[in-house]
């Protein structure tokens, strides 16, 4: 299979980077994401995992991917895929219960509504552990190959200045 690439962007900040899909390591997840592109939504900065930004979106795969190419220690440039039930995220401690409920409602055709978390890790020393749930392994499905430094700078600005009005988007390159 030919290599496939996507653009990941923070549109309000006017910054983007290019990622290579890891088809050889996470073929089911890569196929699901590729077939659903473009994807995106309001961006959030992680509270627990440290150097991570992500968007919560309705499920888009015909069937949720298995835990292929898993990690609990993502490195800079990793793109990760997580699935959560809307009730896992709909608590005041996370600060986006309305978004989780909204995305879960859009997935009402699923018996237990789920929310997909597409994440970008931009710096070192990340650990996917949650005080409520314990270890939270993610599927590494892509790796930033160009523009990570500019994206990391924008992510730091997002952390310090706030995420309101910003979106994280994934498109075919």
mmCIF file of C-alpha atoms in Angstrom:
data_model
loop_
_atom_site.group_PDB
_atom_site.id
_atom_site.type_symbol
_atom_site.label_atom_id
_atom_site.label_comp_id
_atom_site.label_asym_id
_atom_site.label_seq_id
_atom_site.Cartn_x
_atom_site.Cartn_y
_atom_site.Cartn_z
ATOM 1 C CA UNK A 1 0.000 0.000 0.000
ATOM 2 C CA UNK A 2 1.219 3.490 -0.831
ATOM 3 C CA UNK A 3 1.984 5.793 2.072
ATOM 4 C CA UNK A 4 -0.921 8.038 3.061
ATOM 5 C CA UNK A 5 -0.699 11.474 4.656
ATOM 6 C CA UNK A 6 -3.086 13.825 6.395
ATOM 7 C CA UNK A 7 -3.017 17.456 7.447
ATOM 8 C CA UNK A 8 -3.712 18.227 11.104
ATOM 9 C CA UNK A 9 -4.584 21.842 11.830
ATOM 10 C CA UNK A 10 -5.548 24.403 14.414
ATOM 11 C CA UNK A 11 -7.494 26.613 12.045
ATOM 12 C CA UNK A 12 -7.972 29.758 14.168
ATOM 13 C CA UNK A 13 -4.237 29.859 14.884
ATOM 14 C CA UNK A 14 -3.446 29.169 11.219
ATOM 15 C CA UNK A 15 -1.032 26.326 11.931
ATOM 16 C CA UNK A 16 -0.901 22.852 10.455
ATOM 17 C CA UNK A 17 1.350 19.836 10.260
ATOM 18 C CA UNK A 18 1.540 16.702 8.136
ATOM 19 C CA UNK A 19 1.181 13.186 9.499
ATOM 20 C CA UNK A 20 1.870 9.811 7.956
ATOM 21 C CA UNK A 21 -0.723 7.111 8.608
ATOM 22 C CA UNK A 22 0.756 4.019 10.268
ATOM 23 C CA UNK A 23 -1.077 1.557 8.025
ATOM 24 C CA UNK A 24 1.443 -1.185 8.808
ATOM 25 C CA UNK A 25 0.872 -0.944 12.572
ATOM 26 C CA UNK A 26 -2.789 0.119 12.901
ATOM 27 C CA UNK A 27 -4.457 -0.836 9.613
ATOM 28 C CA UNK A 28 -8.039 -1.029 10.901
ATOM 29 C CA UNK A 29 -7.871 2.327 12.679
ATOM 30 C CA UNK A 30 -6.125 4.019 9.751
ATOM 31 C CA UNK A 31 -8.761 2.729 7.325
ATOM 32 C CA UNK A 32 -11.586 3.957 9.580
ATOM 33 C CA UNK A 33 -10.067 7.428 9.962
ATOM 34 C CA UNK A 34 -9.111 7.775 6.283
ATOM 35 C CA UNK A 35 -12.563 6.760 5.094
ATOM 36 C CA UNK A 36 -14.214 9.294 7.427
ATOM 37 C CA UNK A 37 -12.020 12.330 6.642
ATOM 38 C CA UNK A 38 -12.390 15.248 7.038
ATOM 39 C CA UNK A 39 -12.910 15.076 10.810
ATOM 40 C CA UNK A 40 -12.633 17.675 13.539
ATOM 41 C CA UNK A 41 -14.199 19.651 16.315
ATOM 42 C CA UNK A 42 -13.580 21.912 19.275
ATOM 43 C CA UNK A 43 -10.080 21.412 20.603
ATOM 44 C CA UNK A 44 -9.228 20.621 24.228
ATOM 45 C CA UNK A 45 -5.878 20.517 25.993
ATOM 46 C CA UNK A 46 -5.235 17.533 28.251
ATOM 47 C CA UNK A 47 -5.367 17.839 32.019
ATOM 48 C CA UNK A 48 -3.853 14.469 32.884
ATOM 49 C CA UNK A 49 -1.776 13.238 29.938
ATOM 50 C CA UNK A 50 0.200 16.493 29.790
ATOM 51 C CA UNK A 51 1.265 17.480 26.260
ATOM 52 C CA UNK A 52 -1.842 16.517 24.323
ATOM 53 C CA UNK A 53 -4.559 18.276 22.359
ATOM 54 C CA UNK A 54 -7.654 16.494 21.127
ATOM 55 C CA UNK A 55 -11.139 16.760 19.650
ATOM 56 C CA UNK A 56 -14.208 14.790 20.732
ATOM 57 C CA UNK A 57 -16.242 13.635 17.757
ATOM 58 C CA UNK A 58 -19.112 11.235 17.111
ATOM 59 C CA UNK A 59 -18.139 7.671 16.199
ATOM 60 C CA UNK A 60 -17.526 7.254 12.489
ATOM 61 C CA UNK A 61 -16.311 3.664 12.027
ATOM 62 C CA UNK A 62 -18.833 0.944 11.174
ATOM 63 C CA UNK A 63 -17.286 -0.930 14.115
ATOM 64 C CA UNK A 64 -14.896 0.501 16.708
ATOM 65 C CA UNK A 65 -11.286 -0.500 15.961
ATOM 66 C CA UNK A 66 -9.588 -3.024 18.235
ATOM 67 C CA UNK A 67 -6.716 -1.865 20.425
ATOM 68 C CA UNK A 68 -3.997 -2.155 17.763
ATOM 69 C CA UNK A 69 -0.562 -0.555 18.184
ATOM 70 C CA UNK A 70 -1.431 0.495 21.759
ATOM 71 C CA UNK A 71 0.499 2.842 24.012
ATOM 72 C CA UNK A 72 0.222 4.471 27.412
ATOM 73 C CA UNK A 73 3.364 6.564 26.788
ATOM 74 C CA UNK A 74 2.855 8.489 23.535
ATOM 75 C CA UNK A 75 5.813 10.368 22.116
ATOM 76 C CA UNK A 76 5.939 13.758 20.365
ATOM 77 C CA UNK A 77 4.134 13.583 17.048
ATOM 78 C CA UNK A 78 1.926 10.593 17.876
ATOM 79 C CA UNK A 79 -1.692 10.703 16.752
ATOM 80 C CA UNK A 80 -3.861 8.549 19.002
ATOM 81 C CA UNK A 81 -7.418 7.228 18.847
ATOM 82 C CA UNK A 82 -9.501 6.628 21.972
ATOM 83 C CA UNK A 83 -13.088 5.577 22.456
ATOM 84 C CA UNK A 84 -15.056 6.564 25.549
ATOM 85 C CA UNK A 85 -18.670 6.219 26.522
ATOM 86 C CA UNK A 86 -20.330 9.582 26.878
ATOM 87 C CA UNK A 87 -20.953 8.794 30.564
ATOM 88 C CA UNK A 88 -17.218 8.284 31.159
ATOM 89 C CA UNK A 89 -16.597 11.881 30.110
ATOM 90 C CA UNK A 90 -19.829 13.545 31.231
ATOM 91 C CA UNK A 91 -18.646 14.543 34.696
ATOM 92 C CA UNK A 92 -17.836 18.028 36.008
ATOM 93 C CA UNK A 93 -14.225 17.005 36.742
ATOM 94 C CA UNK A 94 -13.433 16.914 33.018
ATOM 95 C CA UNK A 95 -15.103 20.218 32.186
ATOM 96 C CA UNK A 96 -16.758 19.216 28.932
ATOM 97 C CA UNK A 97 -19.757 17.207 29.990
ATOM 98 C CA UNK A 98 -22.005 19.111 27.562
ATOM 99 C CA UNK A 99 -19.703 18.303 24.626
ATOM 100 C CA UNK A 100 -19.516 14.628 25.590
ATOM 101 C CA UNK A 101 -23.281 14.438 25.974
ATOM 102 C CA UNK A 102 -23.798 16.207 22.647
ATOM 103 C CA UNK A 103 -21.395 13.925 20.784
ATOM 104 C CA UNK A 104 -22.904 10.891 22.501
ATOM 105 C CA UNK A 105 -26.395 12.018 21.491
ATOM 106 C CA UNK A 106 -25.232 12.203 17.875
ATOM 107 C CA UNK A 107 -24.294 8.557 18.233
ATOM 108 C CA UNK A 108 -27.700 7.569 19.623
ATOM 109 C CA UNK A 109 -27.875 4.632 17.207
ATOM 110 C CA UNK A 110 -25.231 2.935 19.356
ATOM 111 C CA UNK A 111 -26.568 1.044 22.374
ATOM 112 C CA UNK A 112 -24.051 2.698 24.706
ATOM 113 C CA UNK A 113 -23.288 6.027 23.080
ATOM 114 C CA UNK A 114 -19.612 6.547 22.500
ATOM 115 C CA UNK A 115 -17.352 9.471 21.835
ATOM 116 C CA UNK A 116 -14.174 9.246 19.764
ATOM 117 C CA UNK A 117 -11.168 11.204 20.971
ATOM 118 C CA UNK A 118 -8.622 11.989 18.232
ATOM 119 C CA UNK A 119 -5.462 13.290 19.875
ATOM 120 C CA UNK A 120 -2.127 14.810 18.943
ATOM 121 C CA UNK A 121 0.816 14.590 21.354
ATOM 122 C CA UNK A 122 3.296 17.417 20.861
ATOM 123 C CA UNK A 123 5.990 17.010 23.521
ATOM 124 C CA UNK A 124 7.674 14.356 25.696
ATOM 125 C CA UNK A 125 6.790 12.859 29.089
ATOM 126 C CA UNK A 126 3.175 11.849 28.514
ATOM 127 C CA UNK A 127 1.498 9.159 30.575
ATOM 128 C CA UNK A 128 -2.011 7.959 29.813
ATOM 129 C CA UNK A 129 -3.391 7.464 33.291
ATOM 130 C CA UNK A 130 -6.652 8.797 34.629
ATOM 131 C CA UNK A 131 -7.463 9.202 38.310
ATOM 132 C CA UNK A 132 -10.973 7.811 37.802
ATOM 133 C CA UNK A 133 -10.251 4.951 35.423
ATOM 134 C CA UNK A 134 -6.555 4.037 35.682
ATOM 135 C CA UNK A 135 -4.513 3.272 32.560
ATOM 136 C CA UNK A 136 -6.040 4.557 29.324
ATOM 137 C CA UNK A 137 -4.268 2.934 26.371
ATOM 138 C CA UNK A 138 -4.623 4.641 23.019
ATOM 139 C CA UNK A 139 -4.168 3.441 19.460
ATOM 140 C CA UNK A 140 -1.210 5.112 17.730
ATOM 141 C CA UNK A 141 -2.420 5.482 14.140
ATOM 142 C CA UNK A 142 -0.309 8.343 12.796
ATOM 143 C CA UNK A 143 2.997 10.164 13.233
ATOM 144 C CA UNK A 144 3.713 13.833 12.486
ATOM 145 C CA UNK A 145 6.435 14.006 9.830
ATOM 146 C CA UNK A 146 6.455 17.744 9.094
ATOM 147 C CA UNK A 147 5.574 20.878 11.058
ATOM 148 C CA UNK A 148 5.648 19.494 14.616
ATOM 149 C CA UNK A 149 7.691 22.415 16.012
ATOM 150 C CA UNK A 150 5.162 25.019 14.834
ATOM 151 C CA UNK A 151 2.252 22.874 16.023
ATOM 152 C CA UNK A 152 3.886 22.397 19.443
ATOM 153 C CA UNK A 153 4.295 26.171 19.786
ATOM 154 C CA UNK A 154 0.603 26.646 18.922
ATOM 155 C CA UNK A 155 -0.348 23.926 21.430
ATOM 156 C CA UNK A 156 1.587 25.737 24.170
ATOM 157 C CA UNK A 157 -0.256 28.931 23.244
ATOM 158 C CA UNK A 158 -3.536 27.025 23.424
ATOM 159 C CA UNK A 159 -2.584 25.794 26.920
ATOM 160 C CA UNK A 160 -1.680 29.287 28.152
ATOM 161 C CA UNK A 161 -4.204 31.428 26.231
ATOM 162 C CA UNK A 162 -7.163 29.080 26.055
ATOM 163 C CA UNK A 163 -8.912 26.903 23.537
ATOM 164 C CA UNK A 164 -12.222 28.737 23.184
ATOM 165 C CA UNK A 165 -13.138 29.137 19.531
ATOM 166 C CA UNK A 166 -10.318 26.906 18.271
ATOM 167 C CA UNK A 167 -10.815 23.669 16.331
ATOM 168 C CA UNK A 168 -8.619 20.661 15.709
ATOM 169 C CA UNK A 169 -9.093 19.280 12.202
ATOM 170 C CA UNK A 170 -7.898 16.245 10.268
ATOM 171 C CA UNK A 171 -7.971 16.270 6.448
ATOM 172 C CA UNK A 172 -6.404 14.294 3.631
ATOM 173 C CA UNK A 173 -3.145 15.884 2.516
#
